[in-house]
PDB file of C-alpha atoms in Angstrom:
ATOM      1  CA  UNK F   1      12.137 -27.093  -7.915  1.00 69.00           C
ATOM      2  CA  UNK F   2      15.569 -27.267  -9.465  1.00 78.00           C
ATOM      3  CA  UNK F   3      17.066 -24.976 -12.082  1.00 75.00           C
ATOM      4  CA  UNK F   4      16.520 -27.783 -14.611  1.00 84.00           C
ATOM      5  CA  UNK F   5      12.827 -27.974 -13.607  1.00 79.00           C
ATOM      6  CA  UNK F   6      12.434 -24.254 -14.252  1.00 73.00           C
ATOM      7  CA  UNK F   7      14.175 -24.436 -17.634  1.00 78.00           C
ATOM      8  CA  UNK F   8      11.989 -27.392 -18.634  1.00 83.00           C
ATOM      9  CA  UNK F   9       8.851 -25.522 -17.548  1.00 79.00           C
ATOM     10  CA  UNK F  10       9.830 -22.395 -19.534  1.00 73.00           C
ATOM     11  CA  UNK F  11      10.803 -24.338 -22.670  1.00 81.00           C
ATOM     12  CA  UNK F  12       7.786 -26.648 -22.735  1.00 83.00           C
ATOM     13  CA  UNK F  13       5.259 -24.246 -21.193  1.00 78.00           C
ATOM     14  CA  UNK F  14       4.162 -27.130 -18.938  1.00 81.00           C
ATOM     15  CA  UNK F  15       3.001 -25.939 -15.524  1.00 77.00           C
ATOM     16  CA  UNK F  16       2.281 -27.948 -12.392  1.00 80.00           C
ATOM     17  CA  UNK F  17      -1.445 -27.242 -12.019  1.00 83.00           C
ATOM     18  CA  UNK F  18      -1.444 -28.498  -8.417  1.00 85.00           C
ATOM     19  CA  UNK F  19       0.437 -25.357  -7.317  1.00 81.00           C
ATOM     20  CA  UNK F  20      -2.492 -23.061  -8.159  1.00 80.00           C
ATOM     21  CA  UNK F  21      -4.772 -25.243  -6.027  1.00 88.00           C
ATOM     22  CA  UNK F  22      -2.727 -24.791  -2.837  1.00 83.00           C
ATOM     23  CA  UNK F  23      -4.575 -22.829  -0.165  1.00 81.00           C
ATOM     24  CA  UNK F  24      -1.711 -20.355   0.302  1.00 81.00           C
ATOM     25  CA  UNK F  25      -1.614 -19.583  -3.440  1.00 83.00           C
ATOM     26  CA  UNK F  26      -5.394 -19.140  -3.634  1.00 89.00           C
ATOM     27  CA  UNK F  27      -5.288 -16.953  -0.505  1.00 87.00           C
ATOM     28  CA  UNK F  28      -2.581 -14.752  -1.998  1.00 84.00           C
ATOM     29  CA  UNK F  29      -4.567 -14.287  -5.182  1.00 87.00           C
ATOM     30  CA  UNK F  30      -7.750 -13.449  -3.256  1.00 87.00           C
ATOM     31  CA  UNK F  31      -5.896 -10.957  -1.033  1.00 92.00           C
ATOM     32  CA  UNK F  32      -3.869  -9.317  -3.799  1.00 91.00           C
ATOM     33  CA  UNK F  33      -6.194  -6.320  -4.256  1.00 93.00           C
ATOM     34  CA  UNK F  34      -6.347  -5.698  -0.503  1.00 94.00           C
ATOM     35  CA  UNK F  35      -2.550  -5.843  -0.166  1.00 93.00           C
ATOM     36  CA  UNK F  36      -2.123  -3.432  -3.103  1.00 92.00           C
ATOM     37  CA  UNK F  37      -4.567  -1.039  -1.415  1.00 93.00           C
ATOM     38  CA  UNK F  38      -2.691  -1.223   1.902  1.00 93.00           C
ATOM     39  CA  UNK F  39       0.682  -0.686   0.184  1.00 92.00           C
ATOM     40  CA  UNK F  40      -0.771   2.246  -1.757  1.00 90.00           C
ATOM     41  CA  UNK F  41      -1.559   4.017   1.512  1.00 90.00           C
ATOM     42  CA  UNK F  42       2.080   4.245   2.522  1.00 90.00           C
ATOM     43  CA  UNK F  43       3.402   4.887  -0.992  1.00 87.00           C
ATOM     44  CA  UNK F  44       1.051   7.863  -1.411  1.00 84.00           C
ATOM     45  CA  UNK F  45       2.233   9.387   1.881  1.00 83.00           C
ATOM     46  CA  UNK F  46       5.946   8.773   1.225  1.00 82.00           C
ATOM     47  CA  UNK F  47       6.331   9.404  -2.518  1.00 77.00           C
ATOM     48  CA  UNK F  48       5.229  12.868  -3.645  1.00 72.00           C
ATOM     49  CA  UNK F  49       5.562  12.148  -7.365  1.00 76.00           C
ATOM     50  CA  UNK F  50       3.388   9.052  -7.348  1.00 73.00           C
ATOM     51  CA  UNK F  51       0.560   9.051  -9.851  1.00 78.00           C
ATOM     52  CA  UNK F  52      -1.067   5.682  -9.251  1.00 84.00           C
ATOM     53  CA  UNK F  53      -0.546   2.136  -7.966  1.00 88.00           C
ATOM     54  CA  UNK F  54      -2.476  -0.400 -10.006  1.00 85.00           C
ATOM     55  CA  UNK F  55      -2.635  -3.994 -11.206  1.00 89.00           C
ATOM     56  CA  UNK F  56      -1.910  -4.158 -14.950  1.00 88.00           C
ATOM     57  CA  UNK F  57      -4.283  -6.253 -17.018  1.00 85.00           C
ATOM     58  CA  UNK F  58      -1.691  -6.962 -19.715  1.00 84.00           C
ATOM     59  CA  UNK F  59       1.841  -8.325 -19.777  1.00 83.00           C
ATOM     60  CA  UNK F  60       4.736  -5.922 -20.091  1.00 78.00           C
ATOM     61  CA  UNK F  61       7.648  -6.676 -22.356  1.00 78.00           C
ATOM     62  CA  UNK F  62      10.996  -5.160 -23.184  1.00 76.00           C
ATOM     63  CA  UNK F  63      11.976  -5.548 -26.851  1.00 81.00           C
ATOM     64  CA  UNK F  64      15.645  -4.870 -26.030  1.00 81.00           C
ATOM     65  CA  UNK F  65      16.064  -7.953 -23.832  1.00 75.00           C
ATOM     66  CA  UNK F  66      13.056 -10.012 -24.992  1.00 78.00           C
ATOM     67  CA  UNK F  67      11.790 -10.444 -21.438  1.00 77.00           C
ATOM     68  CA  UNK F  68       8.160 -10.171 -20.496  1.00 80.00           C
ATOM     69  CA  UNK F  69       6.211 -10.703 -17.319  1.00 88.00           C
ATOM     70  CA  UNK F  70       2.967 -10.176 -15.512  1.00 88.00           C
ATOM     71  CA  UNK F  71       3.026  -7.719 -12.653  1.00 93.00           C
ATOM     72  CA  UNK F  72       1.028  -7.980  -9.452  1.00 93.00           C
ATOM     73  CA  UNK F  73       1.142  -4.172  -9.280  1.00 93.00           C
ATOM     74  CA  UNK F  74       3.035  -1.236 -10.734  1.00 92.00           C
ATOM     75  CA  UNK F  75       3.728   2.138  -9.128  1.00 91.00           C
ATOM     76  CA  UNK F  76       3.580   4.846 -11.781  1.00 89.00           C
ATOM     77  CA  UNK F  77       5.701   7.897 -10.995  1.00 86.00           C
ATOM     78  CA  UNK F  78       5.716   9.517 -14.436  1.00 79.00           C
ATOM     79  CA  UNK F  79       5.008   8.791 -18.076  1.00 79.00           C
ATOM     80  CA  UNK F  80       8.340   6.984 -18.310  1.00 80.00           C
ATOM     81  CA  UNK F  81       8.951   5.573 -14.824  1.00 87.00           C
ATOM     82  CA  UNK F  82       7.237   2.485 -13.422  1.00 88.00           C
ATOM     83  CA  UNK F  83       8.266   0.590 -10.299  1.00 92.00           C
ATOM     84  CA  UNK F  84       7.271  -3.068  -9.848  1.00 95.00           C
ATOM     85  CA  UNK F  85       5.412  -4.081  -6.695  1.00 96.00           C
ATOM     86  CA  UNK F  86       5.279  -7.826  -6.116  1.00 96.00           C
ATOM     87  CA  UNK F  87       2.494  -8.884  -3.737  1.00 96.00           C
ATOM     88  CA  UNK F  88       2.475 -11.907  -1.428  1.00 95.00           C
ATOM     89  CA  UNK F  89       0.514 -13.336   1.471  1.00 95.00           C
ATOM     90  CA  UNK F  90       2.814 -14.976   4.009  1.00 95.00           C
ATOM     91  CA  UNK F  91       1.498 -17.987   5.899  1.00 92.00           C
ATOM     92  CA  UNK F  92       2.867 -19.362   9.144  1.00 92.00           C
ATOM     93  CA  UNK F  93       4.877 -21.837   7.063  1.00 91.00           C
ATOM     94  CA  UNK F  94       6.412 -19.106   4.870  1.00 92.00           C
ATOM     95  CA  UNK F  95       7.428 -16.768   7.704  1.00 94.00           C
ATOM     96  CA  UNK F  96      10.781 -18.528   8.102  1.00 95.00           C
ATOM     97  CA  UNK F  97      11.890 -17.183   4.703  1.00 95.00           C
ATOM     98  CA  UNK F  98      11.474 -13.527   5.737  1.00 97.00           C
ATOM     99  CA  UNK F  99      13.234 -11.149   8.080  1.00 97.00           C
ATOM    100  CA  UNK F 100      10.481  -8.607   8.716  1.00 97.00           C
ATOM    101  CA  UNK F 101      12.996  -6.340  10.503  1.00 96.00           C
ATOM    102  CA  UNK F 102      14.490  -5.625   7.071  1.00 96.00           C
ATOM    103  CA  UNK F 103      11.271  -4.171   5.673  1.00 96.00           C
ATOM    104  CA  UNK F 104      11.517  -0.447   4.975  1.00 95.00           C
ATOM    105  CA  UNK F 105       7.831   0.184   5.664  1.00 95.00           C
ATOM    106  CA  UNK F 106       5.743  -1.897   8.025  1.00 96.00           C
ATOM    107  CA  UNK F 107       2.622  -1.984  10.119  1.00 96.00           C
ATOM    108  CA  UNK F 108       2.256  -2.864  13.783  1.00 97.00           C
ATOM    109  CA  UNK F 109      -1.256  -3.782  14.833  1.00 96.00           C
ATOM    110  CA  UNK F 110      -2.503  -2.421  11.497  1.00 94.00           C
ATOM    111  CA  UNK F 111      -0.883   1.027  11.882  1.00 95.00           C
ATOM    112  CA  UNK F 112       1.947   2.204   9.621  1.00 94.00           C
ATOM    113  CA  UNK F 113       5.149   2.845  11.547  1.00 94.00           C
ATOM    114  CA  UNK F 114       7.907   5.373  10.721  1.00 93.00           C
ATOM    115  CA  UNK F 115       9.892   4.496   7.597  1.00 92.00           C
ATOM    116  CA  UNK F 116      13.231   2.831   8.225  1.00 91.00           C
ATOM    117  CA  UNK F 117      15.421   5.217   6.234  1.00 85.00           C
ATOM    118  CA  UNK F 118      18.589   3.224   6.846  1.00 84.00           C
ATOM    119  CA  UNK F 119      17.331   0.340   4.683  1.00 81.00           C
ATOM    120  CA  UNK F 120      18.093   0.975   1.032  1.00 84.00           C
ATOM    121  CA  UNK F 121      17.320  -2.337  -0.636  1.00 87.00           C
ATOM    122  CA  UNK F 122      20.922  -2.725  -1.795  1.00 90.00           C
ATOM    123  CA  UNK F 123      21.659  -6.450  -1.979  1.00 92.00           C
ATOM    124  CA  UNK F 124      24.863  -7.735  -0.409  1.00 93.00           C
ATOM    125  CA  UNK F 125      26.613 -11.071  -0.675  1.00 95.00           C
ATOM    126  CA  UNK F 126      28.390 -13.372  -3.079  1.00 95.00           C
ATOM    127  CA  UNK F 127      25.430 -15.476  -4.217  1.00 94.00           C
ATOM    128  CA  UNK F 128      21.835 -14.745  -5.187  1.00 93.00           C
ATOM    129  CA  UNK F 129      20.770 -16.559  -2.032  1.00 95.00           C
ATOM    130  CA  UNK F 130      23.034 -14.335   0.085  1.00 96.00           C
ATOM    131  CA  UNK F 131      21.741 -11.183  -1.585  1.00 96.00           C
ATOM    132  CA  UNK F 132      18.091 -12.157  -1.094  1.00 96.00           C
ATOM    133  CA  UNK F 133      18.809 -13.057   2.529  1.00 96.00           C
ATOM    134  CA  UNK F 134      20.537  -9.688   3.068  1.00 96.00           C
ATOM    135  CA  UNK F 135      17.243  -8.010   2.133  1.00 97.00           C
ATOM    136  CA  UNK F 136      15.139 -10.351   4.276  1.00 97.00           C
ATOM    137  CA  UNK F 137      13.176 -11.946   1.437  1.00 97.00           C
ATOM    138  CA  UNK F 138      12.956 -15.356  -0.263  1.00 96.00           C
ATOM    139  CA  UNK F 139      15.351 -15.886  -3.168  1.00 94.00           C
ATOM    140  CA  UNK F 140      12.512 -16.688  -5.583  1.00 92.00           C
ATOM    141  CA  UNK F 141      10.910 -13.263  -5.102  1.00 95.00           C
ATOM    142  CA  UNK F 142      14.309 -11.580  -5.249  1.00 96.00           C
ATOM    143  CA  UNK F 143      14.942 -12.998  -8.721  1.00 93.00           C
ATOM    144  CA  UNK F 144      11.351 -12.309  -9.772  1.00 93.00           C
ATOM    145  CA  UNK F 145      11.751  -8.629  -8.842  1.00 95.00           C
ATOM    146  CA  UNK F 146      15.083  -8.503 -10.684  1.00 94.00           C
ATOM    147  CA  UNK F 147      13.345  -9.623 -13.886  1.00 91.00           C
ATOM    148  CA  UNK F 148      10.476  -7.171 -13.364  1.00 92.00           C
ATOM    149  CA  UNK F 149      12.908  -4.283 -12.866  1.00 93.00           C
ATOM    150  CA  UNK F 150      14.770  -5.282 -16.011  1.00 90.00           C
ATOM    151  CA  UNK F 151      11.571  -5.432 -18.068  1.00 88.00           C
ATOM    152  CA  UNK F 152      10.487  -1.878 -17.147  1.00 87.00           C
ATOM    153  CA  UNK F 153      14.015  -0.483 -16.631  1.00 89.00           C
ATOM    154  CA  UNK F 154      13.205   0.414 -13.032  1.00 92.00           C
ATOM    155  CA  UNK F 155      15.685   1.822 -10.492  1.00 93.00           C
ATOM    156  CA  UNK F 156      13.949  -0.040  -7.640  1.00 94.00           C
ATOM    157  CA  UNK F 157      11.256  -2.636  -6.998  1.00 95.00           C
ATOM    158  CA  UNK F 158       9.234  -3.549  -3.944  1.00 96.00           C
ATOM    159  CA  UNK F 159       7.937  -6.698  -2.319  1.00 97.00           C
ATOM    160  CA  UNK F 160       4.743  -6.031  -0.358  1.00 97.00           C
ATOM    161  CA  UNK F 161       3.595  -8.845   1.909  1.00 97.00           C
ATOM    162  CA  UNK F 162       0.837  -9.369   4.417  1.00 96.00           C
ATOM    163  CA  UNK F 163       1.543 -11.670   7.330  1.00 96.00           C
ATOM    164  CA  UNK F 164      -1.691 -13.605   7.692  1.00 94.00           C
ATOM    165  CA  UNK F 165      -0.869 -14.405  11.335  1.00 94.00           C
ATOM    166  CA  UNK F 166      -0.958 -10.764  12.467  1.00 95.00           C
ATOM    167  CA  UNK F 167      -2.563  -9.067   9.410  1.00 96.00           C
ATOM    168  CA  UNK F 168       0.261  -6.521   9.167  1.00 97.00           C
ATOM    169  CA  UNK F 169       1.856  -5.419   5.894  1.00 97.00           C
ATOM    170  CA  UNK F 170       5.613  -5.226   5.273  1.00 97.00           C
ATOM    171  CA  UNK F 171       7.316  -3.608   2.269  1.00 96.00           C
ATOM    172  CA  UNK F 172      10.831  -4.570   1.218  1.00 97.00           C
ATOM    173  CA  UNK F 173      12.804  -2.444  -1.262  1.00 96.00           C
ATOM    174  CA  UNK F 174      14.972  -4.251  -3.815  1.00 96.00           C
ATOM    175  CA  UNK F 175      17.551  -2.456  -5.957  1.00 96.00           C
ATOM    176  CA  UNK F 176      18.660  -3.878  -9.310  1.00 94.00           C
ATOM    177  CA  UNK F 177      21.389  -6.500  -9.163  1.00 93.00           C
ATOM    178  CA  UNK F 178      23.554  -6.120 -12.265  1.00 86.00           C
ATOM    179  CA  UNK F 179      25.203  -9.482 -11.712  1.00 84.00           C
TER     180      UNK F 179
END
């Protein structure tokens, strides 16, 4: 939709109910727990300070900026540090919006591969679209992760996706975008 559509939806709280009935949306919701589990495997091996990766049952809010949101998952590193983990299932139609070569962690044939250390998640480009594209992810999830990072004051967020064509998981880091 357009920017005006989004503003109207937020102001009126009217939601297009047909979206939740789409097969890809229902699939993503059904697979969310599995994707979180698969992402947890690699986070636990790569992040020594990790306490837990879980799906919150409540909304988080930040009284300083009056933003709130639901999280698909949160990585807890300490009593004061939480990292958002957005979860998605990518269909054959959605693949065109991703560059899987820009994922920092990824599976091949179901096996985790070595971490791509050279990928930092630092967005580059003049526009939001450019910055999302530089990270290999759709602009909608880029902006969603920006809001989630702002809500919990996080130094980084992650997009974890499963490609339903090959059943491999890809994790994209996203640093905060102050603009």
